[in-house]
C-alpha cells in the first residue's frame, strides 16, 4: 500500500511537471500585466480536461492510463504554447507575434542610442564652434530616427521571412518538447538587451565621437582639446564596427529564438575569435593612444578585452560540446557509475 502511494505521488509530480512547463511557455509569451491571470486560467482548463478525460475512460470501461500519459494527450490536444499565447494577443502585421516583443525592445534600444549620438554630435559641434541652426538639428534628428526605424524593421522582417523565429510556427508540435522551467539553454532577455545597447553605444562612440581623434585635457588651469587616438588605432575602427555589428545581429537572433543553439554558439565563437585577433594585433603593433601618458591604460584595456574574448570562445566551445549528444552521454554514464 505504501509503495503504491509513492508511485502515485511520483506519477503526479511527473505529470504536474509537464503542466508547469506548458503554462510557463504560454506565460512568458504574454505581457506581464496579464500573465498571471492567463496562467491560472490555462492551468485550470488543463486540470479540468485531464479530470474529464479520466471520467470518460471510466464510463467507457477503458482501463485507466497513467496520469502522465493522459496529461500529455491533453496538452497535445490543446496545441502549442505559441498558438495559445497568440489567442491573447491583438492581431499584428508584418512582424509575427513571437518576434514582435523582441523587435520592440531592440528598436527602443537603438532609438535611444541614435538620439544620444545626435545630441553628442550637437555638443561636439558646439564645442568646435560649428553649431548648426536649431531647425537643421531637429531635421537631422528626425531623419536619423526614421532611418533607424526603417533599418530595424527591415532587419526583423527579413528574420521573420527567413524563419529565424521558427518557434512561432512549430510543425508538428509535441508536448514532450517543452523545455524545463529552469532551462540553462534559455537566453536571458535582460542581459542580452543590455549587451545590445552597450555594443550599439560603443559603435556610436567609435564612429561619431572617438573617430574625430579629439579629447579633452585639463592643463594649465583650462580644458584643452588634444588628439586622443593614434592613426594606427583609427585604422581598426571599421573592423571593430563590423565585428560588433555582427555581435548585435547574433544577439538579436538569440532574442528571437529564445534559446541557445549550436548555430548561435558557433556564431558567438566566431565574433569573439575575430575580436581577440583584432585586439591582439592592437597590443602587439603600434600605439593606440596619441598621448604617451595614456598609452599604458589603453594597452591594458585592449589586453582585458582580448582575454575576455578568449574566455568567451572557450566558454561557448565547452557549452557547445556539453550540449552535444556525445558529451551528454559521457556525463550521464559517469553519473550512473
Short mmCIF file of C-alpha atoms in Angstrom, two decimals:
data_model
loop_
_atom_site.label_atom_id
_atom_site.label_comp_id
_atom_site.label_asym_id
_atom_site.label_seq_id
_atom_site.Cartn_x
_atom_site.Cartn_y
_atom_site.Cartn_z
CA UNK A 1 0.00 0.00 0.00
CA UNK A 2 2.83 2.35 0.93
CA UNK A 3 4.69 1.54 -2.30
CA UNK A 4 1.54 2.22 -4.31
CA UNK A 5 1.19 5.63 -2.66
CA UNK A 6 4.80 6.50 -3.51
CA UNK A 7 4.21 5.50 -7.14
CA UNK A 8 1.10 7.67 -7.35
CA UNK A 9 2.96 10.66 -5.92
CA UNK A 10 5.79 10.14 -8.42
CA UNK A 11 3.31 9.98 -11.33
CA UNK A 12 1.52 13.08 -10.02
CA UNK A 13 4.82 15.01 -9.82
CA UNK A 14 5.88 13.93 -13.33
CA UNK A 15 2.54 14.92 -14.88
CA UNK A 16 2.46 18.23 -12.97
CA UNK A 17 5.93 18.99 -14.35
CA UNK A 18 4.55 18.85 -17.91
CA UNK A 19 1.68 21.14 -16.94
CA UNK A 20 4.15 23.58 -15.32
CA UNK A 21 6.28 23.62 -18.47
CA UNK A 22 3.29 24.23 -20.70
CA UNK A 23 1.86 27.03 -18.55
CA UNK A 24 5.32 28.63 -18.24
CA UNK A 25 5.82 28.61 -22.02
CA UNK A 26 2.44 30.26 -22.55
CA UNK A 27 3.03 32.85 -19.82
CA UNK A 28 6.45 34.01 -20.99
CA UNK A 29 4.96 35.00 -24.36
CA UNK A 30 2.36 37.29 -22.78
CA UNK A 31 2.55 40.84 -21.42
CA UNK A 32 3.40 41.00 -17.73
CA UNK A 33 0.12 42.66 -16.77
CA UNK A 34 -1.98 39.69 -17.96
CA UNK A 35 0.46 36.82 -17.47
CA UNK A 36 -0.68 35.64 -14.02
CA UNK A 37 -4.40 35.61 -14.85
CA UNK A 38 -3.88 33.74 -18.11
CA UNK A 39 -1.56 31.20 -16.48
CA UNK A 40 -4.18 30.45 -13.82
CA UNK A 41 -6.86 30.13 -16.47
CA UNK A 42 -4.78 27.80 -18.66
CA UNK A 43 -3.80 25.62 -15.68
CA UNK A 44 -7.46 25.33 -14.61
CA UNK A 45 -8.55 24.37 -18.12
CA UNK A 46 -5.86 21.70 -18.35
CA UNK A 47 -6.73 20.21 -14.96
CA UNK A 48 -10.42 20.14 -15.90
CA UNK A 49 -9.61 18.48 -19.22
CA UNK A 50 -7.46 15.83 -17.50
CA UNK A 51 -10.19 15.09 -14.96
CA UNK A 52 -12.76 14.90 -17.75
CA UNK A 53 -10.56 12.51 -19.73
CA UNK A 54 -10.31 10.14 -16.72
CA UNK A 55 -14.09 10.25 -16.22
CA UNK A 56 -14.65 9.41 -19.89
CA UNK A 57 -12.28 6.46 -19.71
CA UNK A 58 -14.01 5.18 -16.58
CA UNK A 59 -17.50 5.48 -18.11
CA UNK A 60 -16.43 3.72 -21.30
CA UNK A 61 -14.86 0.91 -19.29
CA UNK A 62 -11.41 1.52 -20.76
CA UNK A 63 -8.50 0.64 -18.44
CA UNK A 64 -7.24 3.82 -16.83
CA UNK A 65 -3.95 5.06 -18.26
CA UNK A 66 -1.13 6.63 -16.27
CA UNK A 67 -1.75 10.26 -15.37
CA UNK A 68 1.35 11.44 -17.27
CA UNK A 69 0.08 9.80 -20.47
CA UNK A 70 -3.32 11.48 -20.09
CA UNK A 71 -1.72 14.88 -19.36
CA UNK A 72 0.48 14.66 -22.47
CA UNK A 73 -2.55 13.72 -24.58
CA UNK A 74 -4.48 16.72 -23.22
CA UNK A 75 -1.56 19.09 -23.92
CA UNK A 76 -1.29 17.68 -27.43
CA UNK A 77 -4.97 18.45 -27.96
CA UNK A 78 -4.59 21.97 -26.58
CA UNK A 79 -1.94 22.84 -29.16
CA UNK A 80 1.42 24.56 -28.91
CA UNK A 81 2.05 27.33 -26.34
CA UNK A 82 2.66 29.76 -29.22
CA UNK A 83 -0.85 29.11 -30.56
CA UNK A 84 -2.44 29.56 -27.14
CA UNK A 85 -0.50 32.76 -26.40
CA UNK A 86 -1.37 34.17 -29.84
CA UNK A 87 -5.06 34.00 -28.95
CA UNK A 88 -4.49 36.55 -26.20
CA UNK A 89 -2.56 38.93 -28.47
CA UNK A 90 -4.14 41.58 -30.63
CA UNK A 91 -3.51 40.90 -34.34
CA UNK A 92 -0.16 42.20 -35.61
CA UNK A 93 1.02 42.65 -39.15
CA UNK A 94 4.35 42.49 -40.97
CA UNK A 95 6.18 41.07 -37.92
CA UNK A 96 4.81 37.96 -36.21
CA UNK A 97 3.55 37.84 -32.61
CA UNK A 98 6.53 35.85 -31.32
CA UNK A 99 9.21 38.14 -32.69
CA UNK A 100 7.34 41.41 -32.18
CA UNK A 101 8.20 41.89 -28.44
CA UNK A 102 11.90 41.42 -29.29
CA UNK A 103 11.57 43.91 -32.15
CA UNK A 104 10.08 46.46 -29.76
CA UNK A 105 12.93 46.03 -27.25
CA UNK A 106 15.68 46.28 -29.87
CA UNK A 107 14.04 49.24 -31.57
CA UNK A 108 13.80 51.10 -28.25
CA UNK A 109 17.48 50.48 -27.52
CA UNK A 110 18.68 51.52 -30.99
CA UNK A 111 16.48 54.64 -30.98
CA UNK A 112 17.89 55.66 -27.60
CA UNK A 113 21.43 55.24 -28.93
CA UNK A 114 20.51 57.22 -32.08
CA UNK A 115 19.17 60.15 -30.07
CA UNK A 116 22.24 60.01 -27.84
CA UNK A 117 24.54 60.09 -30.88
CA UNK A 118 22.78 63.11 -32.34
CA UNK A 119 22.86 65.01 -29.05
CA UNK A 120 26.53 64.14 -28.65
CA UNK A 121 27.18 65.44 -32.15
CA UNK A 122 25.46 68.73 -31.28
CA UNK A 123 27.63 69.10 -28.14
CA UNK A 124 30.83 68.36 -30.05
CA UNK A 125 29.89 70.76 -32.84
CA UNK A 126 29.13 73.48 -30.31
CA UNK A 127 32.48 72.87 -28.64
CA UNK A 128 34.12 73.32 -32.01
CA UNK A 129 32.04 76.49 -32.63
CA UNK A 130 30.23 74.90 -35.57
CA UNK A 131 26.73 74.68 -34.10
CA UNK A 132 24.05 74.24 -36.76
CA UNK A 133 20.72 76.11 -36.63
CA UNK A 134 18.06 74.55 -34.41
CA UNK A 135 15.77 73.67 -37.33
CA UNK A 136 18.58 71.89 -39.16
CA UNK A 137 19.49 69.97 -35.99
CA UNK A 138 15.89 68.84 -35.45
CA UNK A 139 15.55 67.80 -39.09
CA UNK A 140 18.74 65.77 -38.81
CA UNK A 141 17.47 64.07 -35.65
CA UNK A 142 14.10 63.32 -37.29
CA UNK A 143 15.82 61.87 -40.36
CA UNK A 144 18.05 59.66 -38.17
CA UNK A 145 15.02 58.33 -36.27
CA UNK A 146 13.15 57.49 -39.50
CA UNK A 147 16.22 55.78 -40.90
CA UNK A 148 16.74 53.78 -37.70
CA UNK A 149 13.12 52.62 -37.55
CA UNK A 150 13.27 51.58 -41.21
CA UNK A 151 16.53 49.65 -40.88
CA UNK A 152 15.49 47.79 -37.71
CA UNK A 153 12.06 46.98 -39.16
CA UNK A 154 13.56 45.64 -42.39
CA UNK A 155 16.00 43.54 -40.39
CA UNK A 156 13.22 41.91 -38.36
CA UNK A 157 11.03 41.41 -41.40
CA UNK A 158 13.96 39.62 -43.04
CA UNK A 159 14.49 37.46 -39.94
CA UNK A 160 10.77 36.60 -39.92
CA UNK A 161 10.77 35.67 -43.61
CA UNK A 162 13.95 33.61 -43.26
CA UNK A 163 12.33 31.57 -40.48
CA UNK A 164 14.67 32.71 -37.71
CA UNK A 165 11.63 32.98 -35.40
CA UNK A 166 10.73 29.40 -36.25
CA UNK A 167 9.27 28.66 -32.83
CA UNK A 168 6.24 30.74 -33.87
CA UNK A 169 5.45 28.10 -36.50
CA UNK A 170 6.03 24.67 -34.89
CA UNK A 171 5.17 21.84 -37.30
CA UNK A 172 4.27 19.49 -35.74
CA UNK A 173 4.28 20.38 -32.06
CA UNK A 174 4.71 17.79 -29.31
CA UNK A 175 4.28 18.50 -25.59
CA UNK A 176 7.39 16.45 -24.74
CA UNK A 177 9.45 19.17 -26.47
CA UNK A 178 8.60 21.67 -23.72
CA UNK A 179 11.79 22.94 -22.02
CA UNK A 180 12.19 22.83 -18.25
CA UNK A 181 11.08 25.88 -16.26
CA UNK A 182 14.72 26.43 -15.26
CA UNK A 183 16.42 25.83 -18.59
CA UNK A 184 20.18 26.57 -18.88
CA UNK A 185 19.83 26.94 -22.66
CA UNK A 186 17.29 29.74 -22.35
CA UNK A 187 18.52 33.23 -23.22
CA UNK A 188 18.45 35.89 -20.50
CA UNK A 189 16.34 38.65 -22.05
CA UNK A 190 17.62 41.48 -19.83
CA UNK A 191 21.32 40.63 -20.17
CA UNK A 192 21.09 40.23 -23.94
CA UNK A 193 19.19 43.51 -24.35
CA UNK A 194 21.79 45.32 -22.21
CA UNK A 195 24.56 43.78 -24.31
CA UNK A 196 22.91 45.06 -27.50
CA UNK A 197 22.53 48.57 -26.05
CA UNK A 198 26.10 48.71 -24.75
CA UNK A 199 27.57 47.45 -28.03
CA UNK A 200 25.48 49.91 -30.06
CA UNK A 201 26.64 52.78 -27.83
CA UNK A 202 30.29 51.78 -28.28
CA UNK A 203 29.84 51.67 -32.06
CA UNK A 204 28.32 55.16 -31.97
CA UNK A 205 31.16 56.48 -29.81
CA UNK A 206 33.76 54.96 -32.13
CA UNK A 207 32.29 56.32 -35.32
CA UNK A 208 30.73 59.61 -34.21
CA UNK A 209 32.95 60.92 -31.46
CA UNK A 210 36.19 58.95 -31.00
CA UNK A 211 36.83 58.89 -34.72
CA UNK A 212 37.34 62.67 -34.54
CA UNK A 213 40.66 61.99 -32.74
CA UNK A 214 39.88 64.67 -30.14
CA UNK A 215 39.82 64.51 -26.40
CA UNK A 216 39.92 66.92 -23.51
CA UNK A 217 42.80 67.57 -21.10
CA UNK A 218 42.77 69.90 -18.09
CA UNK A 219 46.16 71.59 -18.43
CA UNK A 220 47.47 74.95 -17.11
CA UNK A 221 44.13 75.69 -15.45
CA UNK A 222 41.95 75.18 -18.54
CA UNK A 223 40.46 72.46 -20.70
CA UNK A 224 42.33 71.94 -23.95
CA UNK A 225 41.49 69.74 -26.92
CA UNK A 226 44.09 67.17 -27.92
CA UNK A 227 44.49 64.12 -30.16
CA UNK A 228 43.14 61.08 -28.31
CA UNK A 229 43.91 58.08 -30.51
CA UNK A 230 46.77 57.32 -32.86
CA UNK A 231 46.41 56.98 -36.59
CA UNK A 232 47.16 53.26 -36.22
CA UNK A 233 44.12 52.78 -33.97
CA UNK A 234 41.79 54.67 -36.32
CA UNK A 235 42.51 52.04 -38.97
CA UNK A 236 40.91 49.42 -36.70
CA UNK A 237 37.58 51.26 -36.34
CA UNK A 238 35.91 49.79 -39.49
CA UNK A 239 36.90 46.27 -38.39
CA UNK A 240 35.67 46.83 -34.83
CA UNK A 241 32.41 48.20 -36.20
CA UNK A 242 31.90 45.15 -38.43
CA UNK A 243 32.64 42.69 -35.60
CA UNK A 244 30.36 44.40 -33.11
CA UNK A 245 27.56 44.78 -35.67
CA UNK A 246 27.79 41.04 -36.24
CA UNK A 247 27.65 40.54 -32.47
CA UNK A 248 24.46 42.64 -32.28
CA UNK A 249 22.92 40.57 -35.08
CA UNK A 250 23.72 37.33 -33.23
CA UNK A 251 22.16 38.74 -30.05
CA UNK A 252 19.02 39.74 -31.94
CA UNK A 253 18.75 36.21 -33.32
CA UNK A 254 19.23 34.89 -29.78
CA UNK A 255 16.35 37.04 -28.56
CA UNK A 256 14.06 35.90 -31.37
CA UNK A 257 14.89 32.23 -30.86
CA UNK A 258 14.78 32.42 -27.07
CA UNK A 259 17.34 29.62 -26.64
CA UNK A 260 21.00 28.94 -27.27
CA UNK A 261 21.50 26.65 -30.25
CA UNK A 262 24.64 25.24 -31.95
CA UNK A 263 24.41 27.88 -34.71
CA UNK A 264 24.30 30.82 -32.30
CA UNK A 265 27.08 29.39 -30.12
CA UNK A 266 29.31 28.92 -33.18
CA UNK A 267 28.48 32.44 -34.41
CA UNK A 268 29.36 33.86 -30.98
CA UNK A 269 32.67 31.95 -31.04
CA UNK A 270 33.46 33.41 -34.48
CA UNK A 271 32.79 37.02 -33.44
CA UNK A 272 34.72 36.56 -30.18
CA UNK A 273 37.67 35.00 -32.05
CA UNK A 274 37.71 37.88 -34.53
CA UNK A 275 37.67 40.37 -31.64
CA UNK A 276 40.53 38.53 -29.91
CA UNK A 277 42.65 38.58 -33.07
CA UNK A 278 41.97 42.28 -33.61
CA UNK A 279 42.82 43.30 -30.04
CA UNK A 280 45.94 41.12 -30.03
CA UNK A 281 47.04 42.99 -33.16
CA UNK A 282 46.44 46.30 -31.32
CA UNK A 283 48.52 45.16 -28.35
CA UNK A 284 51.43 43.87 -30.41
CA UNK A 285 51.55 46.61 -33.06
CA UNK A 286 51.85 50.39 -32.87
CA UNK A 287 50.49 52.75 -30.23
CA UNK A 288 46.78 53.04 -29.52
CA UNK A 289 46.82 56.46 -27.92
CA UNK A 290 48.21 59.63 -29.44
CA UNK A 291 49.27 60.87 -26.00
CA UNK A 292 52.05 58.71 -24.42
CA UNK A 293 50.91 59.04 -20.76
CA UNK A 294 47.57 57.31 -21.52
CA UNK A 295 49.09 54.59 -23.71
CA UNK A 296 49.56 52.07 -20.83
CA UNK A 297 45.88 52.40 -19.87
CA UNK A 298 44.81 51.82 -23.46
CA UNK A 299 47.07 48.76 -23.76
CA UNK A 300 45.74 47.29 -20.51
CA UNK A 301 42.15 47.85 -21.68
CA UNK A 302 42.90 46.14 -25.00
CA UNK A 303 44.54 43.23 -23.12
CA UNK A 304 41.47 42.83 -20.90
CA UNK A 305 39.13 42.76 -23.91
CA UNK A 306 41.47 40.26 -25.60
CA UNK A 307 41.35 37.98 -22.52
CA UNK A 308 37.56 38.30 -22.18
CA UNK A 309 37.15 37.38 -25.85
CA UNK A 310 39.27 34.26 -25.42
CA UNK A 311 37.30 33.26 -22.33
CA UNK A 312 34.06 33.70 -24.31
CA UNK A 313 35.41 31.44 -27.08
CA UNK A 314 36.34 28.75 -24.53
CA UNK A 315 33.04 29.07 -22.67
CA UNK A 316 30.90 28.77 -25.78
CA UNK A 317 33.03 25.90 -27.08
CA UNK A 318 32.62 23.97 -23.84
CA UNK A 319 28.85 24.61 -23.70
CA UNK A 320 28.57 23.53 -27.33
CA UNK A 321 30.34 20.25 -26.59
CA UNK A 322 28.38 19.72 -23.40
CA UNK A 323 25.06 20.15 -25.22
CA UNK A 324 26.04 17.64 -27.91
CA UNK A 325 24.90 14.02 -27.67
CA UNK A 326 28.42 12.65 -27.24
CA UNK A 327 29.44 14.73 -24.23
CA UNK A 328 25.94 14.42 -22.75
CA UNK A 329 26.09 10.61 -22.93
CA UNK A 330 29.56 10.59 -21.35
CA UNK A 331 28.44 12.81 -18.45
CA UNK A 332 25.34 10.71 -17.93
CA UNK A 333 27.35 7.46 -17.89
CA UNK A 334 29.76 8.92 -15.32
CA UNK A 335 26.83 9.91 -13.09
CA UNK A 336 25.42 6.39 -13.34
CA UNK A 337 28.77 4.87 -12.38
#
